[in-house]
Amino acid sequence: MNIKGYVRTLPTVNLGSQRALSYRLHLDLPLLLMLTLLMFAGLVVLYSATGGNVEFVQRQGIRILVAFGAMFALAQFDPRTIQRWGGVAYLGGLVLLVAVLLYGTTVNGAQRWLRIPGVITFQPAEVMKLAVPAMVAWYLARNELPPRFKHLCVALLLIVVPTLLILQQPDLGTSLLIISSGVFVIFLAGMSWWYITAGLLGAAASFPLLWLFVLRDYQKQRILTMFDPEQDRLGSGWNIIQSKTAIGSGGWDGKGFMEGTQSQLDFLPESHTDFIVAVLAEEFGLLGMLLLLTLYLAISARCLMIAIGGRDTFGRLLAGGLTLVFFIYVFVNVGMVSGILPVVGVPLPLVSYGGTSIVTLMAGFGIIMSVATHKNV
Amino acid sequence: MTRHHFKDHAREQVLVFRRMLVAFSFIVVLSGILAGRLFYLQIVKHDVHVARSNNNRIALQALPPNRGLIYDSRGRLLAENLPNHRLSIVRERVTDLDATLTQLSELVELSEDDIERFRRQLTRSRRPFSPVPLKEGLSEEEIARLAANRYFLDGAMVEASLMRHYPYGEVFAHSLGYVGRINIEERRVLNESLYSGTEYIGKAGVERFYESALLGQPGSQTVEINARGRVLQVLERTLPTPGADIQLYLDIELQQVAFEAFEGRRGAAVAIDVKTGGIIAMVSSPSFDANSFVRGFSTADYAVLRDSYDKPFLDRATRGQYAPASTIKPFLGLAGLQAGTTTWDATINDPGWFRLPNDDRLYYDWTWRTRRDGHGTRVGMVQAIEESSNTYFYDLAFRTQLEALHETLDAFGFGRNTAADVHNPARGLNPSRDWKRQRHGMPWFAGDTVNLGIGQGFLLTTPLQMSIATAVIAREGEWFVPRLLKDSSDPELLAALPEVQAHIELDDPSHWGRMASAMRRVVHGPRGTARRLAVGIDYEIAGKTGTAQVFSIEDFEEFDSEQTAERLRDHAWFMGYAPYNDPQIAVAVIVENGASGGGIAGPVARKIFDHYMAQPRDEVLAFEY
């Protein structure tokens, strides 16, 4: 395959659609349609998961509108502007993370929120989900690719510092997502396969150390529970047993909308947040799940195409990194609900109830659209 | 290889493009894994999960274990479990919560606090269909009324349970601690399976320290429930294992005597059995009713205690840190003798003040307030202990130097936690040069050593530490394991107690007896600072008084303790043991703002000694748990 030839023809591919309204609004139409479809499906499942609670659906609908606003706003910026402000967001994010540890509000035993009384309560870790890949992409794109060892080390440092701060809160799920977002950018930048292999082996080797010194008892418990939920059926095993039962009893075509006994009789915990995918699996079966996975796959594919067609290395790396981490969200969430990954509290992207993750994700898609639609040199 | 000065953009683009393809394959593989997993669950294992989903009508219920009982040293109950009837609501079975609450409030008395606490618990994450408690301690009449109206009250249920009860509520509140409802932070970190069905957890004191032993192992039962959630029959049952019973050295009467001796004043007392090292009394005054934590405080009651200037929640016996003042002198005396900086025969001139060489500052004796001639022209160790001469110990400390003093104080357990099973004690402070440099960024001055000589300055101790050190001095340097635990139905608890630490060996063991004799003179000598304690006594006490400055008075021109605000008065200390010739009980007492050690803290100690000495010896020793 003549890759070079293909790549060189890319800038001209979209010339025909440049005059389209969507392009002038800096929106990528196929991506926009798929995201809308996904979130609409999410609202339908949410309606069922909350036992037909219109209030929840309305509240989520408003958040989706806000998230669309964030996406639209970010899409208007040129990637070069984002490149310029990425570093500022990163440093600001670090300051906020330190502030969280010092002055943060504790909810459910974790100190994650920063409250400015009467103004806003928010989770600075969310900022880092975008700022870390932007910072790493900016740093790596400054130098020649593939990155040299020195640059890899600096890039890893850029990832590790905010991660350690977030681990203090503690928030294992978010830390993992932020590590992935940065590592994916490094990967896309062409990090040598030798390093990747060494890194994977190193990670495997460090797991015992992690187990002994870093993980807290309840986190170990979750991992053990994943392997054998029956050991602790009254405690943390309950969630996994019930969600697997919900998924498995859905069968090929499901029990039908609002007909899932597991979810409707409240056997399924957190059915409208992290475990919402079990509701979908129970009521719409494997068929519904395959449609959902296909939609996620198609969104990811479209985003990677956009990333490939990006005007400069920064945009390509950032858009690619954001896409990969988006998919990791899906994998971790579905993986934990179906019992192949430990429960770490990662929502199903754009579907789970809750505002912050949707706004952050859609802001990410805004950046990807900005890469898609700013191509004039 | 030469590097390009300019980036090769085309090459980079190809590189990133290739990586994107790898990434996409990665995504496809991961999707495949998910699809495979879903296929496995939904198609291959479909039947199993359908059966399970139907079986959800078979409910698994936790059977919480009974909490272990706590006894005093003579086998009387300090913490028991009383039957309790609790009104609970299963949220999932209630259609209109507000209406149900209104209905219930017509049948039983529900306070604002009850409802607020209930609503708070509802918002927490919990297992679906688990009952949320609304009101504890239902009366017989309330139970009957609820039973009669059962058919109108979907989702409300009366559960029988056991509730922790402390018969001696406030007397043991600090030492024994209490249990309270498991809060969110605790729920996050504890082992959920051990606590399923259990509502309470040890929050302080013995209840907290021995939590894992007292808890026991939960059992479980599977029950068949109908669509409305009513239990039809029990299918299978594993009985819970009750928690271990615990016996403490604490003695109910001695504890009561000690607590009442404070007459509500702020302070603490700790008594130790010199023969065994068991803590036989440990009180902090003022106190609170430990049962309030079990039942749940009303917001108003809690606020009163929390905001009280007397700080009743503070366990002064283990958490209160005070300057030991003159009670430290016997220990420093031994330090000086051991270091060879003084002898029993050495005397000094005591004009009522001490001055460092090449320094103008005068360090005054406590007698400066009333007289201007000190303790006399030739003061030796015995007289310095008996009359508590500051000048003698200023001089002794200055000549002995910090390191030797620090080492001896450390050997007696100051600045450390030596108690085996006291929950969360304060460590006090045994200062060193390094400590001062790190904490204050300043070098150690000779004046600091001088202050140390009379137990002022940086030195801090807790009444618990002081009582332990007193027992060690009574045992002539032989250490023991200071502890509350006397016996348990779980023998591993006793085995888990830490090893004894190093005994204190003096080069000349006769120092012990001579120091004891000097301490005897504090109470029984003609000029002893606690000689009033000897009135009407039929045994002998060896002890030491102390008066800890709450704030330092720079010059002694005008000082009238009557006019000083009560809160600024000195803290009064007494430490000692009895009987002098066969030490059995060691006591440390502090009375905050008590002004004088001999006059205020001494009588509290005397009441503890009197009670202990009046007990028939064999009765104490005869009890076998």
PDB file of N, CA, C and O in Angstrom, chain A residues 319-351:
ATOM      1  N   ALA A 319      -5.911  14.544  18.870  1.00  0.00           N
ATOM      2  CA  ALA A 319      -7.178  13.943  18.467  1.00  0.00           C
ATOM      3  C   ALA A 319      -7.111  12.424  18.605  1.00  0.00           C
ATOM      4  O   ALA A 319      -8.043  11.776  19.101  1.00  0.00           O
ATOM      5  N   GLY A 320      -5.973  11.842  18.208  1.00  0.00           N
ATOM      6  CA  GLY A 320      -5.823  10.394  18.313  1.00  0.00           C
ATOM      7  C   GLY A 320      -5.847   9.944  19.759  1.00  0.00           C
ATOM      8  O   GLY A 320      -6.516   8.974  20.123  1.00  0.00           O
ATOM      9  N   GLY A 321      -5.124  10.667  20.623  1.00  0.00           N
ATOM     10  CA  GLY A 321      -5.079  10.307  22.041  1.00  0.00           C
ATOM     11  C   GLY A 321      -6.450  10.378  22.672  1.00  0.00           C
ATOM     12  O   GLY A 321      -6.856   9.484  23.425  1.00  0.00           O
ATOM     13  N   LEU A 322      -7.183  11.454  22.381  1.00  0.00           N
ATOM     14  CA  LEU A 322      -8.519  11.613  22.957  1.00  0.00           C
ATOM     15  C   LEU A 322      -9.443  10.490  22.492  1.00  0.00           C
ATOM     16  O   LEU A 322     -10.252   9.976  23.253  1.00  0.00           O
ATOM     17  N   THR A 323      -9.297  10.092  21.245  1.00  0.00           N
ATOM     18  CA  THR A 323     -10.132   9.013  20.725  1.00  0.00           C
ATOM     19  C   THR A 323      -9.870   7.714  21.467  1.00  0.00           C
ATOM     20  O   THR A 323     -10.794   7.006  21.873  1.00  0.00           O
ATOM     21  N   LEU A 324      -8.583   7.418  21.633  1.00  0.00           N
ATOM     22  CA  LEU A 324      -8.249   6.161  22.288  1.00  0.00           C
ATOM     23  C   LEU A 324      -8.756   6.130  23.718  1.00  0.00           C
ATOM     24  O   LEU A 324      -9.290   5.124  24.181  1.00  0.00           O
ATOM     25  N   VAL A 325      -8.608   7.236  24.430  1.00  0.00           N
ATOM     26  CA  VAL A 325      -9.035   7.225  25.828  1.00  0.00           C
ATOM     27  C   VAL A 325     -10.561   7.125  25.913  1.00  0.00           C
ATOM     28  O   VAL A 325     -11.108   6.492  26.810  1.00  0.00           O
ATOM     29  N   PHE A 326     -11.238   7.716  24.930  1.00  0.00           N
ATOM     30  CA  PHE A 326     -12.692   7.574  24.864  1.00  0.00           C
ATOM     31  C   PHE A 326     -13.067   6.094  24.758  1.00  0.00           C
ATOM     32  O   PHE A 326     -13.937   5.597  25.473  1.00  0.00           O
ATOM     33  N   PHE A 327     -12.345   5.398  23.905  1.00  0.00           N
ATOM     34  CA  PHE A 327     -12.678   3.995  23.758  1.00  0.00           C
ATOM     35  C   PHE A 327     -12.319   3.200  25.010  1.00  0.00           C
ATOM     36  O   PHE A 327     -13.008   2.248  25.370  1.00  0.00           O
ATOM     37  N   ILE A 328     -11.246   3.618  25.674  1.00  0.00           N
ATOM     38  CA  ILE A 328     -10.870   2.931  26.913  1.00  0.00           C
ATOM     39  C   ILE A 328     -11.972   3.064  27.968  1.00  0.00           C
ATOM     40  O   ILE A 328     -12.271   2.132  28.708  1.00  0.00           O
ATOM     41  N   TYR A 329     -12.598   4.239  28.012  1.00  0.00           N
ATOM     42  CA  TYR A 329     -13.767   4.422  28.867  1.00  0.00           C
ATOM     43  C   TYR A 329     -14.777   3.297  28.622  1.00  0.00           C
ATOM     44  O   TYR A 329     -15.267   2.657  29.529  1.00  0.00           O
ATOM     45  N   VAL A 330     -15.103   3.118  27.347  1.00  0.00           N
ATOM     46  CA  VAL A 330     -16.097   2.113  26.986  1.00  0.00           C
ATOM     47  C   VAL A 330     -15.627   0.738  27.449  1.00  0.00           C
ATOM     48  O   VAL A 330     -16.367  -0.006  28.099  1.00  0.00           O
ATOM     49  N   PHE A 331     -14.370   0.436  27.136  1.00  0.00           N
ATOM     50  CA  PHE A 331     -13.864  -0.904  27.438  1.00  0.00           C
ATOM     51  C   PHE A 331     -13.865  -1.150  28.942  1.00  0.00           C
ATOM     52  O   PHE A 331     -14.310  -2.196  29.412  1.00  0.00           O
ATOM     53  N   VAL A 332     -13.378  -0.170  29.711  1.00  0.00           N
ATOM     54  CA  VAL A 332     -13.299  -0.355  31.163  1.00  0.00           C
ATOM     55  C   VAL A 332     -14.696  -0.473  31.756  1.00  0.00           C
ATOM     56  O   VAL A 332     -14.967  -1.341  32.583  1.00  0.00           O
ATOM     57  N   ASN A 333     -15.608   0.399  31.302  1.00  0.00           N
ATOM     58  CA  ASN A 333     -16.945   0.345  31.881  1.00  0.00           C
ATOM     59  C   ASN A 333     -17.632  -0.973  31.568  1.00  0.00           C
ATOM     60  O   ASN A 333     -18.097  -1.669  32.470  1.00  0.00           O
ATOM     61  N   VAL A 334     -17.698  -1.342  30.303  1.00  0.00           N
ATOM     62  CA  VAL A 334     -18.383  -2.587  29.941  1.00  0.00           C
ATOM     63  C   VAL A 334     -17.637  -3.770  30.548  1.00  0.00           C
ATOM     64  O   VAL A 334     -18.245  -4.728  31.026  1.00  0.00           O
ATOM     65  N   GLY A 335     -16.298  -3.670  30.573  1.00  0.00           N
ATOM     66  CA  GLY A 335     -15.505  -4.741  31.161  1.00  0.00           C
ATOM     67  C   GLY A 335     -15.812  -4.930  32.632  1.00  0.00           C
ATOM     68  O   GLY A 335     -15.957  -6.050  33.112  1.00  0.00           O
ATOM     69  N   MET A 336     -15.955  -3.826  33.382  1.00  0.00           N
ATOM     70  CA  MET A 336     -16.186  -3.988  34.813  1.00  0.00           C
ATOM     71  C   MET A 336     -17.615  -4.440  35.090  1.00  0.00           C
ATOM     72  O   MET A 336     -17.843  -5.258  35.975  1.00  0.00           O
ATOM     73  N   VAL A 337     -18.560  -3.949  34.317  1.00  0.00           N
ATOM     74  CA  VAL A 337     -19.947  -4.357  34.544  1.00  0.00           C
ATOM     75  C   VAL A 337     -20.148  -5.825  34.166  1.00  0.00           C
ATOM     76  O   VAL A 337     -20.921  -6.541  34.785  1.00  0.00           O
ATOM     77  N   SER A 338     -19.396  -6.290  33.164  1.00  0.00           N
ATOM     78  CA  SER A 338     -19.565  -7.692  32.771  1.00  0.00           C
ATOM     79  C   SER A 338     -18.580  -8.593  33.507  1.00  0.00           C
ATOM     80  O   SER A 338     -18.523  -9.787  33.219  1.00  0.00           O
ATOM     81  N   GLY A 339     -17.807  -8.044  34.416  1.00  0.00           N
ATOM     82  CA  GLY A 339     -17.014  -8.881  35.308  1.00  0.00           C
ATOM     83  C   GLY A 339     -15.679  -9.348  34.785  1.00  0.00           C
ATOM     84  O   GLY A 339     -15.160 -10.345  35.257  1.00  0.00           O
ATOM     85  N   ILE A 340     -15.083  -8.629  33.810  1.00  0.00           N
ATOM     86  CA  ILE A 340     -13.721  -9.029  33.425  1.00  0.00           C
ATOM     87  C   ILE A 340     -12.696  -8.008  33.894  1.00  0.00           C
ATOM     88  O   ILE A 340     -11.505  -8.203  33.743  1.00  0.00           O
ATOM     89  N   LEU A 341     -13.152  -6.903  34.495  1.00  0.00           N
ATOM     90  CA  LEU A 341     -12.235  -5.909  35.046  1.00  0.00           C
ATOM     91  C   LEU A 341     -12.748  -5.534  36.434  1.00  0.00           C
ATOM     92  O   LEU A 341     -13.943  -5.633  36.697  1.00  0.00           O
ATOM     93  N   PRO A 342     -11.851  -5.111  37.319  1.00  0.00           N
ATOM     94  CA  PRO A 342     -12.322  -4.701  38.646  1.00  0.00           C
ATOM     95  C   PRO A 342     -13.191  -3.442  38.557  1.00  0.00           C
ATOM     96  O   PRO A 342     -13.085  -2.669  37.608  1.00  0.00           O
ATOM     97  N   VAL A 343     -14.042  -3.268  39.548  1.00  0.00           N
ATOM     98  CA  VAL A 343     -14.931  -2.109  39.557  1.00  0.00           C
ATOM     99  C   VAL A 343     -14.137  -0.887  40.003  1.00  0.00           C
ATOM    100  O   VAL A 343     -13.680  -0.806  41.133  1.00  0.00           O
ATOM    101  N   VAL A 344     -13.919   0.052  39.062  1.00  0.00           N
ATOM    102  CA  VAL A 344     -13.138   1.230  39.408  1.00  0.00           C
ATOM    103  C   VAL A 344     -13.927   2.516  39.289  1.00  0.00           C
ATOM    104  O   VAL A 344     -13.390   3.597  39.461  1.00  0.00           O
ATOM    105  N   GLY A 345     -15.205   2.441  39.002  1.00  0.00           N
ATOM    106  CA  GLY A 345     -15.993   3.665  38.982  1.00  0.00           C
ATOM    107  C   GLY A 345     -15.781   4.516  37.749  1.00  0.00           C
ATOM    108  O   GLY A 345     -15.548   5.709  37.851  1.00  0.00           O
ATOM    109  N   VAL A 346     -15.826   3.894  36.588  1.00  0.00           N
ATOM    110  CA  VAL A 346     -15.734   4.642  35.328  1.00  0.00           C
ATOM    111  C   VAL A 346     -17.118   4.587  34.664  1.00  0.00           C
ATOM    112  O   VAL A 346     -17.670   3.515  34.486  1.00  0.00           O
ATOM    113  N   PRO A 347     -17.680   5.749  34.319  1.00  0.00           N
ATOM    114  CA  PRO A 347     -19.011   5.739  33.704  1.00  0.00           C
ATOM    115  C   PRO A 347     -18.959   5.280  32.248  1.00  0.00           C
ATOM    116  O   PRO A 347     -17.900   5.288  31.618  1.00  0.00           O
ATOM    117  N   LEU A 348     -20.118   4.869  31.723  1.00  0.00           N
ATOM    118  CA  LEU A 348     -20.195   4.542  30.301  1.00  0.00           C
ATOM    119  C   LEU A 348     -20.289   5.868  29.548  1.00  0.00           C
ATOM    120  O   LEU A 348     -21.219   6.641  29.753  1.00  0.00           O
ATOM    121  N   PRO A 349     -19.328   6.155  28.675  1.00  0.00           N
ATOM    122  CA  PRO A 349     -19.257   7.505  28.109  1.00  0.00           C
ATOM    123  C   PRO A 349     -20.525   7.908  27.359  1.00  0.00           C
ATOM    124  O   PRO A 349     -21.043   7.144  26.545  1.00  0.00           O
ATOM    125  N   LEU A 350     -20.998   9.079  27.672  1.00  0.00           N
ATOM    126  CA  LEU A 350     -22.146   9.736  27.035  1.00  0.00           C
ATOM    127  C   LEU A 350     -23.471   9.042  27.330  1.00  0.00           C
ATOM    128  O   LEU A 350     -24.508   9.441  26.822  1.00  0.00           O
ATOM    129  N   VAL A 351     -23.460   7.991  28.149  1.00  0.00           N
ATOM    130  CA  VAL A 351     -24.695   7.286  28.457  1.00  0.00           C
ATOM    131  C   VAL A 351     -25.018   7.346  29.954  1.00  0.00           C
ATOM    132  O   VAL A 351     -26.138   7.634  30.341  1.00  0.00           O
TER     133      VAL A 351
END
